[in-house]
Each structure stands twice: as structure tokens, then as C-alpha cells.
Coordinates of C-alpha atoms in Angstrom, one line a residue:
M599 CA 14.4 -26.8 10.4
T600 CA 14.9 -23.2 11.5
S601 CA 16.8 -20.7 9.3
E602 CA 18.3 -17.5 10.7
A603 CA 18.8 -14.1 9.0
Q604 CA 19.7 -10.6 10.0
V605 CA 18.3 -7.5 8.2
D606 CA 18.0 -3.8 8.7
V607 CA 14.3 -3.7 8.2
A608 CA 11.5 -6.3 8.0
I609 CA 8.2 -5.3 6.5
V610 CA 5.0 -7.1 7.2
G611 CA 2.4 -6.5 4.5
G612 CA 2.6 -6.9 0.7
G613 CA 0.2 -4.1 -0.5
I614 CA 1.3 -0.9 -2.2
A615 CA 2.5 0.6 1.1
G616 CA 4.9 -2.2 2.0
L617 CA 6.2 -2.6 -1.6
W618 CA 6.9 1.0 -2.2
L619 CA 8.7 1.2 1.2
L620 CA 10.7 -1.9 0.3
A621 CA 11.8 -0.3 -2.9
R622 CA 12.7 2.9 -1.1
L623 CA 14.7 1.1 1.5
R624 CA 16.5 -1.1 -1.0
H625 CA 17.5 2.0 -3.1
A626 CA 18.9 3.5 0.1
G627 CA 21.1 0.5 0.6
F628 CA 19.3 -1.2 3.5
S629 CA 18.9 -4.9 3.7
C630 CA 15.2 -5.8 3.8
V631 CA 12.6 -8.5 3.7
L632 CA 8.9 -8.2 3.1
C633 CA 6.7 -10.9 4.6
E634 CA 3.2 -11.4 3.2
G635 CA 0.7 -14.0 4.5
H636 CA -1.5 -14.3 1.5
A637 CA -0.8 -12.8 -1.9
L638 CA 0.6 -9.4 -2.9
G639 CA -2.1 -6.7 -2.7
P640 CA -5.0 -8.9 -1.6
G641 CA -6.8 -6.3 0.4
Q642 CA -7.1 -2.6 -0.2
T643 CA -4.6 -2.4 -3.1
V644 CA -6.5 -4.6 -5.7
A645 CA -9.8 -3.4 -4.2
S646 CA -8.8 0.2 -5.0
Q647 CA -9.8 1.8 -8.2
G648 CA -6.1 2.5 -9.3
I649 CA -6.6 6.2 -9.4
I650 CA -3.5 8.3 -8.6
H651 CA -5.5 11.2 -7.1
G652 CA -4.3 14.7 -7.4
G653 CA -6.7 16.3 -5.0
T654 CA -9.6 17.3 -7.2
K655 CA -12.2 15.2 -5.4
Y656 CA -11.1 16.8 -2.1
S657 CA -11.5 20.3 -3.6
L658 CA -15.2 20.0 -4.7
T659 CA -16.2 22.5 -2.0
G660 CA -14.2 25.1 -3.9
K661 CA -11.4 25.3 -1.3
L662 CA -8.2 23.4 -1.0
S663 CA -8.6 20.9 1.9
G664 CA -5.8 19.4 3.8
A665 CA -6.2 16.2 1.8
A666 CA -6.0 18.1 -1.5
E667 CA -2.8 19.8 -0.5
A668 CA -1.2 16.6 0.8
I669 CA -2.0 14.6 -2.3
G670 CA -1.4 17.3 -4.9
A671 CA 2.2 16.4 -5.7
M672 CA 1.5 12.6 -6.0
P673 CA 0.6 12.3 -9.7
G674 CA 4.0 13.9 -10.7
I675 CA 5.9 11.4 -8.5
W676 CA 4.0 8.5 -9.9
R677 CA 4.3 9.6 -13.5
A678 CA 8.1 9.8 -13.2
A679 CA 8.2 6.3 -11.8
L680 CA 5.8 5.0 -14.5
Q681 CA 8.0 6.5 -17.1
G682 CA 11.1 4.8 -15.6
Q683 CA 12.5 8.1 -14.5
G684 CA 12.0 7.7 -10.8
E685 CA 12.7 5.3 -8.0
P686 CA 11.1 2.8 -8.1
D687 CA 11.0 2.0 -11.8
L688 CA 7.4 1.2 -12.6
S689 CA 7.7 1.4 -16.4
R690 CA 6.3 -2.2 -16.6
A691 CA 3.0 -1.3 -15.0
T692 CA 0.1 -0.6 -17.3
I693 CA -1.6 2.8 -17.4
L694 CA -5.3 2.1 -18.2
S695 CA -6.1 5.8 -18.7
E696 CA -3.8 8.8 -18.7
H697 CA -6.6 10.9 -17.1
Q698 CA -9.5 10.5 -14.8
Y699 CA -12.4 12.7 -15.9
L700 CA -15.2 14.5 -14.1
W701 CA -18.6 15.0 -15.6
T702 CA -21.7 16.9 -14.6
T703 CA -25.3 16.2 -15.6
E704 CA -27.0 18.8 -17.8
S705 CA -29.1 20.3 -14.9
L706 CA -26.0 20.7 -12.7
G707 CA -23.4 21.8 -15.2
S708 CA -24.9 25.1 -16.0
K709 CA -24.9 26.1 -12.3
L710 CA -21.2 25.3 -11.8
T711 CA -19.5 27.3 -14.6
G712 CA -18.4 30.0 -12.2
F713 CA -17.4 27.5 -9.5
F714 CA -15.0 25.6 -11.9
A715 CA -13.4 28.9 -12.9
G716 CA -12.0 29.3 -9.4
K717 CA -8.3 29.2 -9.0
A718 CA -8.3 26.0 -6.8
M719 CA -10.2 24.1 -9.5
K720 CA -8.5 25.5 -12.6
A721 CA -5.1 24.2 -11.3
R722 CA -6.6 20.6 -11.1
M723 CA -8.8 20.3 -14.2
Q724 CA -9.5 21.6 -17.6
P725 CA -12.8 21.7 -19.5
L726 CA -13.0 19.7 -22.7
Q727 CA -14.7 20.8 -25.8
R728 CA -17.1 18.3 -27.5
D729 CA -14.6 17.3 -30.2
R730 CA -12.2 16.1 -27.5
H731 CA -14.6 14.0 -25.5
P732 CA -13.7 10.3 -25.0
E733 CA -16.3 7.6 -25.1
P734 CA -19.0 7.4 -23.7
F735 CA -19.1 11.2 -23.5
A736 CA -18.6 11.6 -27.3
E737 CA -22.2 10.4 -27.7
R738 CA -24.7 13.1 -28.9
A739 CA -27.0 12.1 -26.0
F740 CA -24.5 13.5 -23.5
H741 CA -25.6 17.0 -22.6
G742 CA -23.5 17.7 -19.5
S743 CA -20.0 19.2 -19.0
L744 CA -16.8 17.2 -19.0
Y745 CA -13.4 18.0 -17.4
Q746 CA -10.0 16.3 -17.6
L747 CA -8.1 15.7 -14.4
D748 CA -4.3 15.1 -14.0
E749 CA -5.0 11.7 -12.5
P750 CA -3.7 8.6 -14.3
V751 CA -5.5 5.3 -13.6
L752 CA -3.4 2.2 -13.2
D753 CA -3.9 -1.6 -13.6
T754 CA -3.0 -2.4 -10.0
R755 CA -2.1 -6.0 -10.8
T756 CA 0.6 -5.0 -13.2
L757 CA 1.7 -2.4 -10.7
L758 CA 2.1 -5.2 -8.1
S759 CA 3.9 -7.4 -10.6
A760 CA 6.4 -4.6 -11.4
F761 CA 7.4 -4.6 -7.7
S762 CA 7.4 -8.4 -7.5
D763 CA 9.7 -8.8 -10.5
A764 CA 12.1 -6.2 -9.3
Y765 CA 12.4 -7.3 -5.6
A766 CA 11.5 -11.0 -5.7
D767 CA 14.6 -11.8 -3.7
S768 CA 13.2 -9.8 -0.7
L769 CA 9.7 -11.3 -0.7
L770 CA 8.7 -14.1 1.7
H771 CA 5.4 -15.9 1.7
I772 CA 4.6 -16.7 5.3
D773 CA 1.8 -18.2 7.5
P774 CA 0.0 -15.1 8.7
N775 CA -1.0 -16.9 11.9
A776 CA 2.5 -17.7 13.0
V777 CA 4.2 -14.3 13.2
R778 CA 5.8 -13.4 16.6
L779 CA 7.6 -10.3 17.6
E780 CA 10.0 -9.9 20.5
I781 CA 11.3 -6.4 21.1
G782 CA 14.8 -6.2 22.6
D783 CA 17.5 -3.6 23.2
D784 CA 19.2 -4.5 19.9
G785 CA 16.0 -4.4 17.8
V786 CA 13.3 -7.0 17.1
R787 CA 13.4 -10.7 16.9
M788 CA 10.7 -11.9 14.5
A789 CA 9.7 -15.5 14.1
V790 CA 7.8 -16.5 10.9
R791 CA 6.9 -19.7 9.3
A792 CA 6.5 -20.7 5.6
P793 CA 3.1 -22.3 4.6
S794 CA 5.1 -25.6 4.3
G795 CA 6.2 -25.4 7.9
E796 CA 9.8 -24.2 7.6
Q797 CA 10.7 -21.7 10.4
L798 CA 12.7 -18.5 10.1
S799 CA 14.2 -16.4 12.9
L800 CA 14.8 -12.9 11.8
R801 CA 16.8 -10.3 13.7
A802 CA 15.7 -6.9 12.4
R803 CA 16.8 -3.4 13.5
R804 CA 13.4 -2.1 12.7
V805 CA 10.0 -3.8 11.8
I806 CA 7.3 -1.9 9.9
L807 CA 3.7 -3.2 9.8
T808 CA 2.0 -2.1 6.6
A809 CA -0.8 -4.8 6.2
G810 CA -3.6 -2.5 7.4
A811 CA -6.4 -4.7 8.9
G812 CA -4.1 -7.7 8.6
N813 CA -1.7 -6.3 11.2
E814 CA -4.4 -5.5 13.8
A815 CA -3.5 -8.4 16.1
L816 CA 0.2 -7.7 15.9
A817 CA -0.3 -4.0 16.5
R818 CA -2.5 -4.6 19.5
A819 CA 0.3 -6.7 21.1
L820 CA 2.8 -3.8 21.0
P821 CA 3.9 -2.6 24.5
A822 CA 2.7 1.0 24.1
A823 CA -0.5 0.0 22.2
A824 CA 0.5 2.9 19.9
A825 CA -1.4 1.9 16.8
P826 CA -5.2 2.4 17.1
M827 CA -7.0 1.7 13.8
Q828 CA -10.3 2.6 12.3
R829 CA -12.3 1.1 9.5
R830 CA -14.4 3.0 7.0
P831 CA -16.4 0.4 5.1
L832 CA -17.6 0.5 1.5
Q833 CA -19.8 -1.7 -0.7
M834 CA -18.4 -1.4 -4.2
V835 CA -20.4 -2.4 -7.3
M836 CA -19.1 -4.3 -10.3
V837 CA -20.8 -4.3 -13.7
R838 CA -19.6 -6.5 -16.6
G839 CA -20.7 -6.8 -20.2
E840 CA -20.5 -4.9 -23.5
L841 CA -19.6 -1.5 -22.1
P842 CA -17.4 1.4 -23.1
A843 CA -14.2 2.0 -21.1
L844 CA -15.0 4.7 -18.5
Y845 CA -12.7 6.5 -16.0
A846 CA -14.7 9.3 -14.4
H847 CA -16.3 10.9 -11.4
C848 CA -19.9 12.1 -11.6
L849 CA -20.3 15.3 -9.7
G850 CA -23.3 15.6 -7.4
V851 CA -24.4 18.4 -5.1
S852 CA -22.2 17.2 -2.1
A853 CA -18.5 17.3 -1.7
N854 CA -18.2 13.7 -2.7
P855 CA -18.7 12.4 -6.3
R856 CA -22.1 10.6 -6.8
A857 CA -20.2 7.8 -8.4
T858 CA -16.6 7.1 -9.4
I859 CA -16.2 4.6 -12.2
T860 CA -13.0 2.9 -13.5
S861 CA -12.8 0.0 -16.0
N862 CA -10.8 -3.1 -16.6
R863 CA -11.0 -6.3 -18.6
D864 CA -11.7 -9.6 -16.7
R865 CA -10.0 -12.9 -17.5
A866 CA -12.6 -13.6 -20.2
G867 CA -12.0 -10.3 -21.9
R868 CA -15.3 -8.7 -20.7
Q869 CA -15.3 -5.0 -19.8
V870 CA -15.9 -4.5 -16.1
W871 CA -17.0 -1.2 -14.5
Y872 CA -15.8 -0.8 -10.9
V873 CA -18.1 1.7 -9.2
G874 CA -17.2 3.6 -6.0
G875 CA -17.9 7.1 -4.7
Q876 CA -21.0 8.1 -2.8
V877 CA -23.0 5.1 -4.0
A878 CA -20.4 2.8 -2.3
E879 CA -20.1 4.9 0.8
I880 CA -23.9 4.9 1.5
G881 CA -24.0 1.3 0.2
A882 CA -22.0 0.1 3.2
N883 CA -25.2 0.2 5.2
R884 CA -27.3 -1.7 2.6
T885 CA -27.8 -5.4 1.9
H886 CA -26.4 -6.9 -1.2
D887 CA -29.8 -6.8 -3.0
E888 CA -30.5 -3.2 -1.8
Q889 CA -27.1 -2.1 -3.1
L890 CA -27.7 -3.6 -6.5
H891 CA -31.1 -2.0 -6.7
A892 CA -29.7 1.4 -5.7
A893 CA -26.7 1.2 -8.1
H894 CA -29.0 0.2 -11.0
A895 CA -31.1 3.3 -10.4
E896 CA -28.1 5.6 -9.9
L897 CA -26.3 4.6 -13.1
A898 CA -29.5 4.8 -15.1
E899 CA -29.9 8.3 -13.9
I900 CA -26.4 9.6 -14.4
L901 CA -25.7 7.6 -17.7
P902 CA -29.1 7.4 -19.3
W903 CA -27.7 7.0 -22.8
V904 CA -25.6 3.9 -22.0
D905 CA -27.4 0.6 -22.5
L906 CA -27.0 -1.5 -19.4
A907 CA -29.7 -4.0 -20.3
H908 CA -27.4 -7.0 -21.0
T909 CA -24.9 -6.6 -18.1
E910 CA -24.2 -8.6 -15.0
W911 CA -23.8 -7.1 -11.5
A912 CA -22.0 -8.0 -8.3
T913 CA -21.0 -6.2 -5.1
L914 CA -17.8 -6.2 -3.0
R915 CA -17.5 -5.1 0.6
V916 CA -14.2 -3.4 1.4
D917 CA -12.9 -2.4 4.8
R918 CA -10.7 0.6 4.5
A919 CA -8.2 0.4 7.4
E920 CA -6.6 3.6 8.5
G921 CA -4.9 5.2 11.5
R922 CA -7.7 6.3 13.9
Q923 CA -8.9 9.9 13.7
P924 CA -11.2 11.9 15.9
G925 CA -14.8 11.2 14.9
G926 CA -13.7 8.5 12.5
H927 CA -12.9 11.0 9.7
R928 CA -10.6 10.1 6.8
P929 CA -7.0 11.1 7.6
D930 CA -5.6 13.8 5.3
L931 CA -2.1 12.2 5.3
P932 CA -0.7 8.7 5.8
V933 CA -0.5 7.7 9.4
L934 CA 2.7 6.3 11.0
N935 CA 2.9 5.4 14.7
W936 CA 6.1 4.1 16.4
S937 CA 6.3 1.7 19.4
G938 CA 10.1 1.5 20.0
P939 CA 11.7 -0.1 16.9
V940 CA 8.3 -1.1 15.5
G941 CA 6.4 1.2 13.2
V942 CA 2.7 0.7 12.2
A943 CA 1.7 2.5 9.0
W944 CA -1.3 3.2 6.9
P945 CA -1.0 5.0 3.5
T946 CA -4.7 6.2 3.6
K947 CA -4.8 6.3 -0.2
L948 CA -3.0 4.3 -2.9
A949 CA -1.6 7.5 -4.3
L950 CA 0.0 8.4 -1.0
A951 CA 2.4 5.4 -0.8
P952 CA 5.4 7.5 -1.7
R953 CA 4.6 10.0 1.0
L954 CA 4.3 7.2 3.6
A955 CA 7.7 5.7 2.5
E956 CA 9.4 9.1 3.1
M957 CA 7.7 9.4 6.5
V958 CA 9.1 6.0 7.5
M959 CA 12.6 6.9 6.2
D960 CA 12.5 10.1 8.2
G961 CA 11.6 8.2 11.4
L962 CA 13.7 5.1 10.9
G963 CA 16.7 6.3 12.9
L964 CA 19.2 4.1 10.9
D965 CA 21.9 6.2 9.4
T966 CA 24.1 3.4 8.1
P967 CA 22.9 0.2 6.4
T968 CA 24.5 -3.0 7.5
Q969 CA 25.3 -3.9 3.9
A970 CA 24.3 -7.5 4.7
E971 CA 25.2 -9.8 1.8
G972 CA 22.1 -11.5 0.8
L973 CA 19.8 -13.7 3.0
P974 CA 21.5 -17.1 3.5
G975 CA 19.2 -20.1 3.4
L976 CA 16.3 -18.2 1.9
D977 CA 16.8 -18.9 -1.8
E978 CA 14.2 -21.6 -1.8
W979 CA 11.7 -19.8 0.5
P980 CA 8.3 -19.5 -1.3
R981 CA 7.4 -16.1 -2.8
P982 CA 3.9 -14.6 -2.7
E983 CA 1.9 -14.4 -5.9
V984 CA -0.1 -11.4 -7.1
A985 CA -3.7 -11.4 -5.9
P986 CA -6.5 -11.6 -8.4
Y987 CA -8.9 -8.7 -9.1
P988 CA -12.2 -8.9 -7.2
W989 CA -14.1 -9.6 -10.4
D990 CA -11.9 -12.6 -11.2
V991 CA -12.3 -14.3 -7.9
E992 CA -13.9 -17.8 -8.3
G993 CA -17.3 -18.4 -6.9
R994 CA -18.5 -14.7 -6.9
T995 CA -22.2 -14.3 -7.4
W996 CA -23.3 -12.2 -10.5
S997 CA -26.8 -11.3 -11.3

């Protein structure tokens, strides 16, 4: 059986980019559906560290980079939404830490006092006296410097659930291998299929692809080939055991943090450190065993007072999909390319999802919503679930 529906906008991709855009479109009165072929946030969203960056890590050269300026307003937008004072209302999402921190080792900290007094840095961080240090930096064995950043850290699964609960009637679970686009004078005809085999023919005035690497095949088939993509791989590290909660960047001598660590509890209640930063960037070129050996050495050097003897370790390879840039460099902004009525979008960072949604709204070219009344015949269509965290995936190897 084939159902038919007409919408203003169809979104393909259920990560943070697609969900924030869905909320923005719905708030503006447009009729929308979001199609997801797996679960909500299965790629870069749950593989992110949940940090709502405010630009500090992009200012570690002492100058405001393009990325720092672009992302500087994002924490304020997110905090309003998390407090239920913005659109979307994300008050049901869990904030793991109100702040991300930045620490320096004892040898490096004394050399950087003047650097952190610069105007660019003072606007983004504040030094903390010893009596205000959170764990594990409250330990007497810590002899470096600690700074507090205006960067909340989110539980991304509860973030995804907040969107799912609010917009369930617009979410469709589809077979990712059975999506077909046909561009016409009146918009796009989009054929999708449920995992159970039910067919749906959508007529959409605009289609927006937001699934990153998952939309590569669809984007390549567009007439103008207007959506070149690049991948910047990482090999993240996960450490679980009796550990303190930690949300911090360790500053090294380069413009990138030596390590960025965030924490969460797994399904068994164990603390998990999720480790990115330079150790994950360089680790993309290492084997699994080489990465574990390097990460052990790095954490032992930057956190020597923390006992890691009874912990388990695992790695995760992540492909960061972005709009292609000269030389493969990270884009400063979200990337949005149009091929007629089809837009292909990458947020670049979790924190930039609101910026991407505004870019799409500005380029949509639809002044008046159709005010379609519901989506007839889709009440029983399956809805995508929220993807598990990487450390909760069954069958992962820990050592």
C-alpha cells in the first residue's frame, strides 16, 4: 500500500541539525516531516561530547578566529532553550555540567598568566581560586591552573528525547536504502519506505538533507552536484570505572587542547570518561592498540594524581562529515548548499545547529506556509527511537 502526503518541507536526517531545523520550521508554521533511516542521532550527535562551545578552544592562539566569532553567541541561545525560554523548549534535556573547564599543567601554567589576561581570553573564561575547584582539581596533588568556561555540557540522549517527545508526529522511521528524489517544477517528489515495507509518496516544496555522511549518495545524485563533502576522522577513547566526573580541556602548547574529557554514566551506572581533543585527532592514524597505549600515557601524564589502575578502555572511530573546504580544513560556520529546491546542510559543530537552522530559513524561499492539516494516513507509521551512547553499544570490546 502506498500513502500520499504533501508538506512544505521534508528533512532527511535525525541528528541535532535536522531536529533543530524541524523545531524551527514547525514554530514558523510550516508543515514538515523528518525522515530517519536508523535512530535519532546515531552518528555525530551521540558521538559528540555534548559541549556547547563558546569559542574558547578556537581562541587558544590569543586571537579571535573566525570559528570563535561564529560560535560565540551559541551558549546564550542554547541556555535560553534549556531553561524553557527559547524555541525550541529543551527544558527536559539534562545538563551534565553548567561549565566546561580548562586546565594547565604546573609547568605550562606559569608561562601563560599574561596570555590569559588578554581581552580575547578574559571574555571567555575566568580563573578559579583553589577553594572553588571542582573534583578532581580540588585534590592537593593538582598544581596547575584552572579556568571556568561559559560552555555547558549536555546529555545528548536526553536532548534528542526532548525533540522526539515534542515533535513525534513529524518523525518517520524509514528504510535508508529506499529513498528516491525527483525534482520537478513544483518542488520535489520524495518516495520513502517504512522498514515494514509500507510505501509513502511525499510531495514537498523543499527537501533538506541533514544526515551528514548518511546523505552522501543522495547528495551526489543531485543535478548540480552542489554538495561536496569532506570527512575529518577521529579515534575517540572511552574509559570506565571508579572515576570522578570530569568536564575539561587540558591545554598543551598547540592551538588545540591535548585532551578534552567529558563524563557520563553508562547503563550499569559506571562513570565513563569520553576523551577527544588532540589525542583523538592524532589517533585517527593509529591502530586500536596503538591508540589505547597512547591514551594511557597521555592521561597518566596530564592527570597523574588520578588512579586509573582499575579502569576499562575502548576506542571509537568517528567520521566528522562536513561541507568541503580548501585543504580539508574545518569550516568556521555551518555549510549549506542548494541544488534547486533541495538543500544539503552540515552544522559543523553540535553547538552551531541554531545557526544552521537560521541559514536554512533565510534560503528557503517560502514566505507562506501551506497550513496543511496533519499528515493523513501516517498516524501508524513507525517512529525512530533514540540511538544509544557509544559506550552502551552491545558487543563493544573493552580492555
